[in-house]
Each structure stands twice: as structure tokens, then as C-alpha cells.
PDB file of C-alpha atoms and ligand atoms in Angstrom:
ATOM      1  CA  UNK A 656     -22.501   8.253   1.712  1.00 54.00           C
ATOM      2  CA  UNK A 657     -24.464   5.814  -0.202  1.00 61.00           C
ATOM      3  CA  UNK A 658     -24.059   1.839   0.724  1.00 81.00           C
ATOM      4  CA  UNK A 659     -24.495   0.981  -3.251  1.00 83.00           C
ATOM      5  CA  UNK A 660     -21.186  -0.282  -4.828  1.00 95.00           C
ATOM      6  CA  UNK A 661     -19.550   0.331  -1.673  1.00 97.00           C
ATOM      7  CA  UNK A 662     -16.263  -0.739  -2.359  1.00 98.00           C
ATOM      8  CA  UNK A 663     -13.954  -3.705  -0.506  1.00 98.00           C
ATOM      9  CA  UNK A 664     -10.488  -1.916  -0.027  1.00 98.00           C
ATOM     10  CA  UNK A 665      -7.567  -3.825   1.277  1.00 99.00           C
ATOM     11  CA  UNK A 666      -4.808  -1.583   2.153  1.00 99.00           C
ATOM     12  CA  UNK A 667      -1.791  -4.184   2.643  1.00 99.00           C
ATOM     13  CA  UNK A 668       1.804  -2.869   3.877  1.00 99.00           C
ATOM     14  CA  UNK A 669       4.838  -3.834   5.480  1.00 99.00           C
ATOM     15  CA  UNK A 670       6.760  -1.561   7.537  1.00 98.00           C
ATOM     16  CA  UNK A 671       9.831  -2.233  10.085  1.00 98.00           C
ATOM     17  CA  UNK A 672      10.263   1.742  11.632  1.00 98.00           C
ATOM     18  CA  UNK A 673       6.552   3.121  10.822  1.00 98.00           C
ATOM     19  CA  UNK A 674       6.854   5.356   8.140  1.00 98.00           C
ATOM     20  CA  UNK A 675       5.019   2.985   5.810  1.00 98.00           C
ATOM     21  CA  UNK A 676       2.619   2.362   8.660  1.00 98.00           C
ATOM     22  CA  UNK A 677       1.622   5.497   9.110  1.00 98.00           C
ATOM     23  CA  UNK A 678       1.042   6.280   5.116  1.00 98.00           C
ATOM     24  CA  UNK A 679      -0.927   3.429   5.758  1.00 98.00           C
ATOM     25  CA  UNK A 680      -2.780   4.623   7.882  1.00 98.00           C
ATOM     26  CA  UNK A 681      -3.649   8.303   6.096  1.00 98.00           C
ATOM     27  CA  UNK A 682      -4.542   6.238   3.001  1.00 98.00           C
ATOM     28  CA  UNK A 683      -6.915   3.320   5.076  1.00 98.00           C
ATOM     29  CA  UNK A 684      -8.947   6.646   6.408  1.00 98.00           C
ATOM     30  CA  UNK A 685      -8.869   8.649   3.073  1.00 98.00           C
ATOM     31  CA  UNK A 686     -10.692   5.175   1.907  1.00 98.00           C
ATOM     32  CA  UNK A 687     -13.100   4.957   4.641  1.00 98.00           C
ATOM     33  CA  UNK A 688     -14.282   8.564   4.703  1.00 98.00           C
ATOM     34  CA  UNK A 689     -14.842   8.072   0.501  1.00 97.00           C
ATOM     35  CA  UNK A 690     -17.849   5.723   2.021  1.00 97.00           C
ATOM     36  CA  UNK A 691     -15.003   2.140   1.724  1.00 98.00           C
ATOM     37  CA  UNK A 692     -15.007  -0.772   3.440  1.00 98.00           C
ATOM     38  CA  UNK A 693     -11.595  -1.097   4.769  1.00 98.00           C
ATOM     39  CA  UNK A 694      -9.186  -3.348   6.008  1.00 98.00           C
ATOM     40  CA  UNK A 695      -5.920  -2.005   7.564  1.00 98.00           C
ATOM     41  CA  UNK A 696      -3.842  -5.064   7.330  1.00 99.00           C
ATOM     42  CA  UNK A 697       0.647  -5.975   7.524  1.00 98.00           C
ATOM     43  CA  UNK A 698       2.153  -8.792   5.974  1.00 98.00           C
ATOM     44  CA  UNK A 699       4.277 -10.916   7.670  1.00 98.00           C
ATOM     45  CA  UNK A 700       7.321 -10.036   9.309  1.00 98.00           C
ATOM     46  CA  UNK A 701      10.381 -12.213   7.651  1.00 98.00           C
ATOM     47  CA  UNK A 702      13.235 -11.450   9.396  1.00 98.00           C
ATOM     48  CA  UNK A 703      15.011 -13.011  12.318  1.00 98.00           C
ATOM     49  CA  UNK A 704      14.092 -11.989  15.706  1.00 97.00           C
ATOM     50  CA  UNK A 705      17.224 -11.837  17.097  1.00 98.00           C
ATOM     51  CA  UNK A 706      17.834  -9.233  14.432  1.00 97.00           C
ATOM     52  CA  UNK A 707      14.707  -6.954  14.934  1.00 98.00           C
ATOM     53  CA  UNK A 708      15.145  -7.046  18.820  1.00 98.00           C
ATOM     54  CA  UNK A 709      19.063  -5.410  17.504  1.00 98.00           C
ATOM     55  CA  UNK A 710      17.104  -2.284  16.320  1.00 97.00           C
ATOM     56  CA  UNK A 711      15.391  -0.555  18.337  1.00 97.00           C
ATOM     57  CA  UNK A 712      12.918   1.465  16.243  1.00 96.00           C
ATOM     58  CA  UNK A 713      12.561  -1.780  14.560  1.00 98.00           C
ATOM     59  CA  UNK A 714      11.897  -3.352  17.612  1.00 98.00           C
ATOM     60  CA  UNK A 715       9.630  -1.014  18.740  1.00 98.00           C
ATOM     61  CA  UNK A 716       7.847  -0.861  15.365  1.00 98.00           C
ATOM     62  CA  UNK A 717       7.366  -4.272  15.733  1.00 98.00           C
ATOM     63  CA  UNK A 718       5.604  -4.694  19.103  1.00 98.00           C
ATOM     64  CA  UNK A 719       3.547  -1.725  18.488  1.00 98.00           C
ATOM     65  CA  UNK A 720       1.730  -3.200  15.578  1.00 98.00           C
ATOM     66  CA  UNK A 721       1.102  -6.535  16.623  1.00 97.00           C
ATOM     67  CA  UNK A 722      -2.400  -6.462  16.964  1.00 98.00           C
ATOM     68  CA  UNK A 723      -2.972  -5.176  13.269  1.00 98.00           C
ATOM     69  CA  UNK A 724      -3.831  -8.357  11.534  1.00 98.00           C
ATOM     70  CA  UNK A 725      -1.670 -10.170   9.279  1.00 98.00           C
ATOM     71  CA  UNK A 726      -2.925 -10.568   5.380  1.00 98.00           C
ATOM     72  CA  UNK A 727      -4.257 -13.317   3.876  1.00 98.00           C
ATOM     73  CA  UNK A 728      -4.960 -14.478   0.137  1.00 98.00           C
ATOM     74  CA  UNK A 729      -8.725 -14.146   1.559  1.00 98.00           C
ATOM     75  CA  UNK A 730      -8.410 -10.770   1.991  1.00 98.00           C
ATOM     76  CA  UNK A 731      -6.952  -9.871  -1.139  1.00 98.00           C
ATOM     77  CA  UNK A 732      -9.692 -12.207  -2.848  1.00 98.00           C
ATOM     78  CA  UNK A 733     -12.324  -9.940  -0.612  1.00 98.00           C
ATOM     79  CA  UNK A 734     -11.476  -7.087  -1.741  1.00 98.00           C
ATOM     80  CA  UNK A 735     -12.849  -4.638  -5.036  1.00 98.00           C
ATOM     81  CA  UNK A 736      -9.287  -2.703  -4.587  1.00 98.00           C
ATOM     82  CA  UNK A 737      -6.094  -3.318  -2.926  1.00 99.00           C
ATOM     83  CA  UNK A 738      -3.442  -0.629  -2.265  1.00 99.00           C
ATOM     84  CA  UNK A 739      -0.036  -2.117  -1.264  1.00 99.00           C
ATOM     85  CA  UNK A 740       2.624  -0.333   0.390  1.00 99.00           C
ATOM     86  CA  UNK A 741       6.177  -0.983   1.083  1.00 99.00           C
ATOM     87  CA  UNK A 742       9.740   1.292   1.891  1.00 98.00           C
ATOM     88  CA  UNK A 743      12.080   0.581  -0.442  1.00 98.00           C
ATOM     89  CA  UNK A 744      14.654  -1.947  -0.268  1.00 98.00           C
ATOM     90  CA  UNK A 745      17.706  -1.168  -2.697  1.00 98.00           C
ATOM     91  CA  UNK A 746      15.523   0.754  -5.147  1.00 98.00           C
ATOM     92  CA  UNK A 747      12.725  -2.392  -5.098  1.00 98.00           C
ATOM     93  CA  UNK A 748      10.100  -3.645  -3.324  1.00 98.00           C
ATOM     94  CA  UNK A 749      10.972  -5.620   0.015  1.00 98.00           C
ATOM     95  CA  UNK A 750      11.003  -8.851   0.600  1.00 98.00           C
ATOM     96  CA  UNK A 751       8.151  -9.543   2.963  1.00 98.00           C
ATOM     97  CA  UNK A 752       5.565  -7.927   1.345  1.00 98.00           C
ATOM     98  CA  UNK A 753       7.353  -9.803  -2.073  1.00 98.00           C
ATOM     99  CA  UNK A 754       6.870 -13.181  -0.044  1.00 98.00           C
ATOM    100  CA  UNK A 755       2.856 -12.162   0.303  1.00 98.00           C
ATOM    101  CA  UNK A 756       2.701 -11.371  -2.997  1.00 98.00           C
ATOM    102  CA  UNK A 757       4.248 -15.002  -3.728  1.00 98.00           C
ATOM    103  CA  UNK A 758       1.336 -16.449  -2.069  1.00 98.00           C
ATOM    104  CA  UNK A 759      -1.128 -15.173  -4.656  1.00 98.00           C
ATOM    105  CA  UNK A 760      -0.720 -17.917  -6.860  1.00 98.00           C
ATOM    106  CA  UNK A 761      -3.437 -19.799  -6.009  1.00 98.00           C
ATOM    107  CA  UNK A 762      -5.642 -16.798  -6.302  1.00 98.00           C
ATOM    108  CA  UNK A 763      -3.880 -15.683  -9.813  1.00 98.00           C
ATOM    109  CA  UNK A 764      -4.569 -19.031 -11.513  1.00 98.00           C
ATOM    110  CA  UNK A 765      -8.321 -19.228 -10.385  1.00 98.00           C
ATOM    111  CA  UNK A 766      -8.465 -15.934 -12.106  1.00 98.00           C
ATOM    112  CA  UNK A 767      -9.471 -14.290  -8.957  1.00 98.00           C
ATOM    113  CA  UNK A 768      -6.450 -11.267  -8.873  1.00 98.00           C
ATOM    114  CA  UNK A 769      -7.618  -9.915 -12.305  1.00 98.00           C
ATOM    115  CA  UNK A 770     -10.543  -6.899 -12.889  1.00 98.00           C
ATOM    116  CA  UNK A 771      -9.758  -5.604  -9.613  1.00 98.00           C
ATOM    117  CA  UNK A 772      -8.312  -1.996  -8.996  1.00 98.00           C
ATOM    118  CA  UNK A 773      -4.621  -1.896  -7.674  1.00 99.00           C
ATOM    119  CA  UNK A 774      -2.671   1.123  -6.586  1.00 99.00           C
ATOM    120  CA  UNK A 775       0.484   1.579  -4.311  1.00 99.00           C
ATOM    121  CA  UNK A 776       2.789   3.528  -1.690  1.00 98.00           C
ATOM    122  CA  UNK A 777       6.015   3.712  -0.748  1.00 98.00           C
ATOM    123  CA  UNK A 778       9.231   5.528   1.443  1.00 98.00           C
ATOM    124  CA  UNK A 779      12.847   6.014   1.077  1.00 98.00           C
ATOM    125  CA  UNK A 780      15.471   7.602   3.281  1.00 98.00           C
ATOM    126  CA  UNK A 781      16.965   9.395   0.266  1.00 97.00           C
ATOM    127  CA  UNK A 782      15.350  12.012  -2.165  1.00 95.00           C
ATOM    128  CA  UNK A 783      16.447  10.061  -5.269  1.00 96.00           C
ATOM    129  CA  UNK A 784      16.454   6.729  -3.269  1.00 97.00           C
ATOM    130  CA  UNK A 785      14.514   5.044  -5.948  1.00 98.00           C
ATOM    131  CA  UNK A 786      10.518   5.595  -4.912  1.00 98.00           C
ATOM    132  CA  UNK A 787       9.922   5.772  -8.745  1.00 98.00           C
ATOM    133  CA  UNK A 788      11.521   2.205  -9.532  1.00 98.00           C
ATOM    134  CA  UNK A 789      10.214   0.647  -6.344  1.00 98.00           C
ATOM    135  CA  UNK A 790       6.484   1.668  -7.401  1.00 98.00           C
ATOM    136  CA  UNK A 791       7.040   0.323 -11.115  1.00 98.00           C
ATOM    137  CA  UNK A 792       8.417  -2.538  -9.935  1.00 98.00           C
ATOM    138  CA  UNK A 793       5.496  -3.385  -7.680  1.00 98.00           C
ATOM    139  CA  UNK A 794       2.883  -2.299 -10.834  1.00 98.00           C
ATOM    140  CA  UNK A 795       4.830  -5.183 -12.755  1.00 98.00           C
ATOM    141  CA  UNK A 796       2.991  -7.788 -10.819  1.00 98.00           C
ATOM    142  CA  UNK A 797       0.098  -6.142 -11.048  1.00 98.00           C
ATOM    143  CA  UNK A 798      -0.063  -6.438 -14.512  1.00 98.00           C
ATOM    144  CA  UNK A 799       0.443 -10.602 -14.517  1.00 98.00           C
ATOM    145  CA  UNK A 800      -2.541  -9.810 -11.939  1.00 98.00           C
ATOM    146  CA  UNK A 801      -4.493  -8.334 -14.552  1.00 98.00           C
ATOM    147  CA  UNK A 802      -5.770  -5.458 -12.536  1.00 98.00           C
ATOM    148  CA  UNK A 803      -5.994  -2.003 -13.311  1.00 98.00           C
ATOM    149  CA  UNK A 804      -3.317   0.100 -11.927  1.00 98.00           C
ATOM    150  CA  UNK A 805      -4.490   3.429 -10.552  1.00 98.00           C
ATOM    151  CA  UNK A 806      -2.199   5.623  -9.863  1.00 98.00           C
ATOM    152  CA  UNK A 807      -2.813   9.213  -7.819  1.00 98.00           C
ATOM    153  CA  UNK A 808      -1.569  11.025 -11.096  1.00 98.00           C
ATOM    154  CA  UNK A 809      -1.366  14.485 -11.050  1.00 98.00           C
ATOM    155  CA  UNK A 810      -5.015  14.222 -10.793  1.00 98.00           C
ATOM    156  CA  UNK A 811      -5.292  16.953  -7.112  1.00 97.00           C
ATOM    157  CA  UNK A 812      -3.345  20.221  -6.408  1.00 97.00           C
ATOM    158  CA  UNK A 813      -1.902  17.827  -3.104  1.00 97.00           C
ATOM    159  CA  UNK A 814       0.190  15.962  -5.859  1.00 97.00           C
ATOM    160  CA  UNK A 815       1.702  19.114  -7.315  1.00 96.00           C
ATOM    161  CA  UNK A 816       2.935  19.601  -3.709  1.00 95.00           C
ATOM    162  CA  UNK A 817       4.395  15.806  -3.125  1.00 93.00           C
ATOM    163  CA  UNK A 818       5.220  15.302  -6.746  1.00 96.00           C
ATOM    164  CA  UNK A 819       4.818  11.997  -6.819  1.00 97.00           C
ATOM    165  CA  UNK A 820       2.359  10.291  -9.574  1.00 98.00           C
ATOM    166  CA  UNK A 821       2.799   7.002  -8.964  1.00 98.00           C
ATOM    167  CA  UNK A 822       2.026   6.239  -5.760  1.00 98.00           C
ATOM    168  CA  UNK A 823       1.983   8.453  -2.268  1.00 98.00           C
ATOM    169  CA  UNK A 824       5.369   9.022  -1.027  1.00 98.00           C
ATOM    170  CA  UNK A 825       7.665  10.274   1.730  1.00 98.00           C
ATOM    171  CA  UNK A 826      11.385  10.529   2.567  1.00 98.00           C
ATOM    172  CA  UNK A 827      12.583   9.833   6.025  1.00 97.00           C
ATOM    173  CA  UNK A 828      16.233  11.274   5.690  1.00 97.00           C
ATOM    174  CA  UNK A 829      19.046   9.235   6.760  1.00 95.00           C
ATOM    175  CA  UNK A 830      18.363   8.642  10.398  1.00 93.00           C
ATOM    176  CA  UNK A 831      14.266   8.857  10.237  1.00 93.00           C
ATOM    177  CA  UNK A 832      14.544  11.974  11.479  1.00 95.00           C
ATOM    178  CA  UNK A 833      12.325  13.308   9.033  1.00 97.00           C
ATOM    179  CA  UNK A 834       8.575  12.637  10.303  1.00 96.00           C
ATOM    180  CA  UNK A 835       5.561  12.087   7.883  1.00 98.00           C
ATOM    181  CA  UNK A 836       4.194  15.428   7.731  1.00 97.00           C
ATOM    182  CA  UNK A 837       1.046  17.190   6.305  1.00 97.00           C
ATOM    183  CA  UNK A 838       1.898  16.860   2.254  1.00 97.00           C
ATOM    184  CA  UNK A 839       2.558  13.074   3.010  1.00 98.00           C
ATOM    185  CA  UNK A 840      -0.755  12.540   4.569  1.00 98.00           C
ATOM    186  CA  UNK A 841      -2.698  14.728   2.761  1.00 98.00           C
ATOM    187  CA  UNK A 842      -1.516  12.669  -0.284  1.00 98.00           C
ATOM    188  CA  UNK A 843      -2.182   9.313   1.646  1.00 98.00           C
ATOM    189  CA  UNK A 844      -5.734  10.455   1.872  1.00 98.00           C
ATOM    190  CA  UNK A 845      -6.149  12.236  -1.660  1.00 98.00           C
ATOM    191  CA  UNK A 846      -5.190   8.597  -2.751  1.00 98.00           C
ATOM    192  CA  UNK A 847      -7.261   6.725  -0.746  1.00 98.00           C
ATOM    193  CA  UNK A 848     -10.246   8.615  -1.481  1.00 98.00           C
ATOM    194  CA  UNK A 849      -9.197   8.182  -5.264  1.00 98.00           C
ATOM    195  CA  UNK A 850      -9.010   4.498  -4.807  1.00 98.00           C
ATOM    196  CA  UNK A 851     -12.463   4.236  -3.572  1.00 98.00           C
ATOM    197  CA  UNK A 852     -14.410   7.024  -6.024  1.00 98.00           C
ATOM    198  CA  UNK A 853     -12.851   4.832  -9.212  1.00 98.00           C
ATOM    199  CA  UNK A 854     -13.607   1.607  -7.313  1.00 98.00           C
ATOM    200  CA  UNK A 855     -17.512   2.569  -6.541  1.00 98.00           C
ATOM    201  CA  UNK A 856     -17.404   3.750 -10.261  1.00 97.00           C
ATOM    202  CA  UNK A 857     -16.152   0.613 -11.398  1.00 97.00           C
ATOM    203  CA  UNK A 858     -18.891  -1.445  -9.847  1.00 97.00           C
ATOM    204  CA  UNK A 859     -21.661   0.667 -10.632  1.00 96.00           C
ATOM    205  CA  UNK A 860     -21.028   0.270 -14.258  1.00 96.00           C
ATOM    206  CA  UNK A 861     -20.621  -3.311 -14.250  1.00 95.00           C
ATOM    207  CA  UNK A 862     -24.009  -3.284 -12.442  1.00 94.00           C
ATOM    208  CA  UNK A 863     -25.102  -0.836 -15.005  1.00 96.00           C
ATOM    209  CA  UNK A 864     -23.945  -3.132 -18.011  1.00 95.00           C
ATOM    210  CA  UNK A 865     -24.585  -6.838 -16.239  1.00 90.00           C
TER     211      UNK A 865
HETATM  212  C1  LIG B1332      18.037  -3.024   3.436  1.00 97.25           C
HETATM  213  C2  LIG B1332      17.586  -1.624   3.228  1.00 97.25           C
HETATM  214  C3  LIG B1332      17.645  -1.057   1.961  1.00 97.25           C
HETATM  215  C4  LIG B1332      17.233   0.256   1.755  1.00 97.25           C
HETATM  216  N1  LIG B1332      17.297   0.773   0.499  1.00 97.25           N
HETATM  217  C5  LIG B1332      16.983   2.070   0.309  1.00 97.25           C
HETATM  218  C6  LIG B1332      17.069   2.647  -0.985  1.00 97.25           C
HETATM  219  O1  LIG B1332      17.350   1.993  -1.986  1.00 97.25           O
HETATM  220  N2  LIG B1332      16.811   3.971  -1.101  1.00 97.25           N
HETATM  221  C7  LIG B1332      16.492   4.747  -0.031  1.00 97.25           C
HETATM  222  O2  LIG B1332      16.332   5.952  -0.183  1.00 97.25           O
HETATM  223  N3  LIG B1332      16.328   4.209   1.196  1.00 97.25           N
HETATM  224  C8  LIG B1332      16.579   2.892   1.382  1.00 97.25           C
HETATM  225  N4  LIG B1332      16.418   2.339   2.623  1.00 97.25           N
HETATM  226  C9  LIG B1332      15.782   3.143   3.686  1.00 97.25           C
HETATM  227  C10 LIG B1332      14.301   2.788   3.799  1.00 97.25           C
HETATM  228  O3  LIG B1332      13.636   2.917   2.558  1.00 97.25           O
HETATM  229  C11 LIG B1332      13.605   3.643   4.844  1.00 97.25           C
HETATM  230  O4  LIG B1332      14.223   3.412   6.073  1.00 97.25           O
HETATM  231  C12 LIG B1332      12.145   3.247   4.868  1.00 97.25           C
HETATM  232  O5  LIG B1332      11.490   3.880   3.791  1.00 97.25           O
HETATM  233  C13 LIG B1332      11.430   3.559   6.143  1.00 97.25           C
HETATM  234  O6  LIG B1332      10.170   2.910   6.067  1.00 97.25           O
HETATM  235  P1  LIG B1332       9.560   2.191   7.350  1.00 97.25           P
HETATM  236  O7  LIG B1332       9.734   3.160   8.511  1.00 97.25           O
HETATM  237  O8  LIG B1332       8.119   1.967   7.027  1.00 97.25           O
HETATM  238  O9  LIG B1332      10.297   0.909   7.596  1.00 97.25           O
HETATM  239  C14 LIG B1332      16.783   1.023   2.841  1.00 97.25           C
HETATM  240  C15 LIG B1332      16.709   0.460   4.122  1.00 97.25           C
HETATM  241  C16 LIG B1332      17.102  -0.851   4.307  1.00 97.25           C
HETATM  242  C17 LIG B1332      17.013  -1.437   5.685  1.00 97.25           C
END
């Protein structure tokens, strides 16, 4: 894969039971193997300890990921892309990777969120547990960004199998008994590749047109 226009790619996530994570992960390889420059990264954890340690898969989730690194504003002003990913949270986005976004302000009044790509992922426990609202609702920012939203579309047969246009997606069922499986990742890497063919593209032809 050529260096030129290799794009930056932040994939940013939270996750409390690793269903996220591991989209996260599919998508932060998809990237890399597209020729990407990727960073894998969480945001940070919000809730009370006391309550994590009262979950166990949360718990667990928790300890197993601590050496991932935590995102910064830097990283989001680093990268060419950024793919976000979150489970949903009453049909929306949840609150700690909300809080990160928060932090952006400095970056969004310097100018420095807009012109780059954005895309994003997501999980529910339910079928119809609101995937579709949480992914608009996390596009909405992305428009006061002024980035470019790319979504997976229905743009590889892997999408006509997940059926999910906006954004890769899996459901957990009600326990998380329901494991990411092949369609999940596939996707995951389908839109990670995506991410980083449109982003090369993108800075090639500004090259092309500076
Ligand atoms: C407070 C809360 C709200 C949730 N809201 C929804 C929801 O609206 N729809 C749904 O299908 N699942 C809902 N879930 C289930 C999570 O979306 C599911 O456990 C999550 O996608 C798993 O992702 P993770 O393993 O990365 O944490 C909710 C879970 C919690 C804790």
C-alpha cells in the first residue's frame, strides 16, 4: 500500500461489557489493512466505581481494557477521519463518549473539527432498540463539526447481510448472550476500509487542487 495520503484514523469508543470494543476493534484493523494510520483509543469511563465493581462483565470489561489509551482533543485534532462508537443508551448516544465529545469545543471554535471525514458504530440489546436514532443522533454533532459524514451505505454485499446503513451494528440480546459474530465484523472491517479509501481520496484531491 502506498504511504501517499495515508490517512490519520482515530477510531474513538466507549464500551462497559465489550461489544462496542470489539466492533472497535474489527473496524481499527479494517482501517489499518486499507494502508491507515490508526489509533485504537476509549474515552473515559464516567461512572462510579463502586458501581462498575457491582457488575461483573462491567467490571471485567473495565480492567481488561485499561491499557488502551484514553482520547484526547489531540487525537481527534490528529486525525484525517474519526469513527466513533458507542452502545446505546435509551435509544441515544451515552454519556461518556457525550462528555468527550463536550470537550471538543476548543477544537470546534479554532475551526479544527470541520473538513474532516466522520463515520460511526453502535450496539443494542434489542433488535429495534434504537441503533438507527442512536447513529443520527451522534451524526447531529457532526454536522456543528462540519465534517463529512460517511456512512457504510449499502455500498458492499456485507451490508445487505447486517442491514445497517448508517453505521456497523450488532445486537447483544438481553443478557449479552449474543456474541459479535462474522456479519458484525465483517461489517466493522467493510467500514473501516471504507473510511480510509474515501479518506486517502479526500487528501489526494486536495493535494491535487492545492
Ligand atoms: C442504561 C442503559 C440503557 C440502554 N438502552 C438500550 C436501548 O435503548 N436499546 C437497547 O436495545 N439496548 C439498550 N441497552 C443495552 C445496551 O445497548 C447493550 O448492553 C450494549 O449495546 C452493549 O454494549 P457494550 O458491551 O459495548 O457495553 C441499554 C443499556 C443500559 C445500561
Amino acid at each position: 500500500m502506498s504511504e501517499a495520503f495515508k490517512p490519520n484514523i482515530a477510531v474513538v469508543y466507549y464500551s462497559s461489557t465489550g461489544t462496542v470494543h470489539q466492533l472497535a476493534e474489527t473496524i481499527a484493523t479494517g482501517a489499518s489493512e486499507a494502508g491507515a494510520e490508526v489509533r485504537l483509543l476509549r474515552v473515559a469511563e464516567l461512572a462510579p466505581k463502586e458501581v462498575i465493581a457491582n457488575v461483573q462483565p462491567w467490571a471485567d470489561h473495565t480492567a481488561a481494557t485499561e491499557h488502551i489509551p484514553v482520547a484526547t482533543p489531540e487525537d481527534i485534532n490528529w486525525a484525517d477521519a474519526v469513527i466513533f462508537g458507542t452502545p446505546t443508551r435509551f435509544g441515544n448516544v451515552a454519556s461518556q463518549l457525550k462528555q468527550f465529545l463536550d470537550t471538543l469545543g476548543g477544537l470546534w471554535a479554532q475551526g479544527l473539527l470541520a473538513d474532516k471525514v466522520y463515520s460511526a458504530f453502535t450496539s443494542t440489546s434489542q433488535l429495534h432498540g434504537g441503533q438507527e436514532s442512536t447513529l443520527l443522533a451522534l451524526y447531529n454533532s457532526i454536522y456543528h463539526f462540519g465534517g463529512f459524514v460517511v456512512p457504510p451505505g449499502f455500498t458492499d454485499p456485507v451490508k445487505f447481510a447486517d442491514g445497517n446503513p448508517y453505521g456497523t451494528s450488532h445486537v447483544t440480546g438481553a443478557q449479552g448472550e449474543i456474541p459479535v459474530d462474522s456479519t458484525a465484523r465483517a461489517s466493522g472491517a467493510f467500514q473501516g476500509r471504507r473510511i480510509a479509501d474515501v479518506t486517502r481520496t479526500l487528501k489526494a484531491g486536495r493535494a491535487a487542487t492545492a
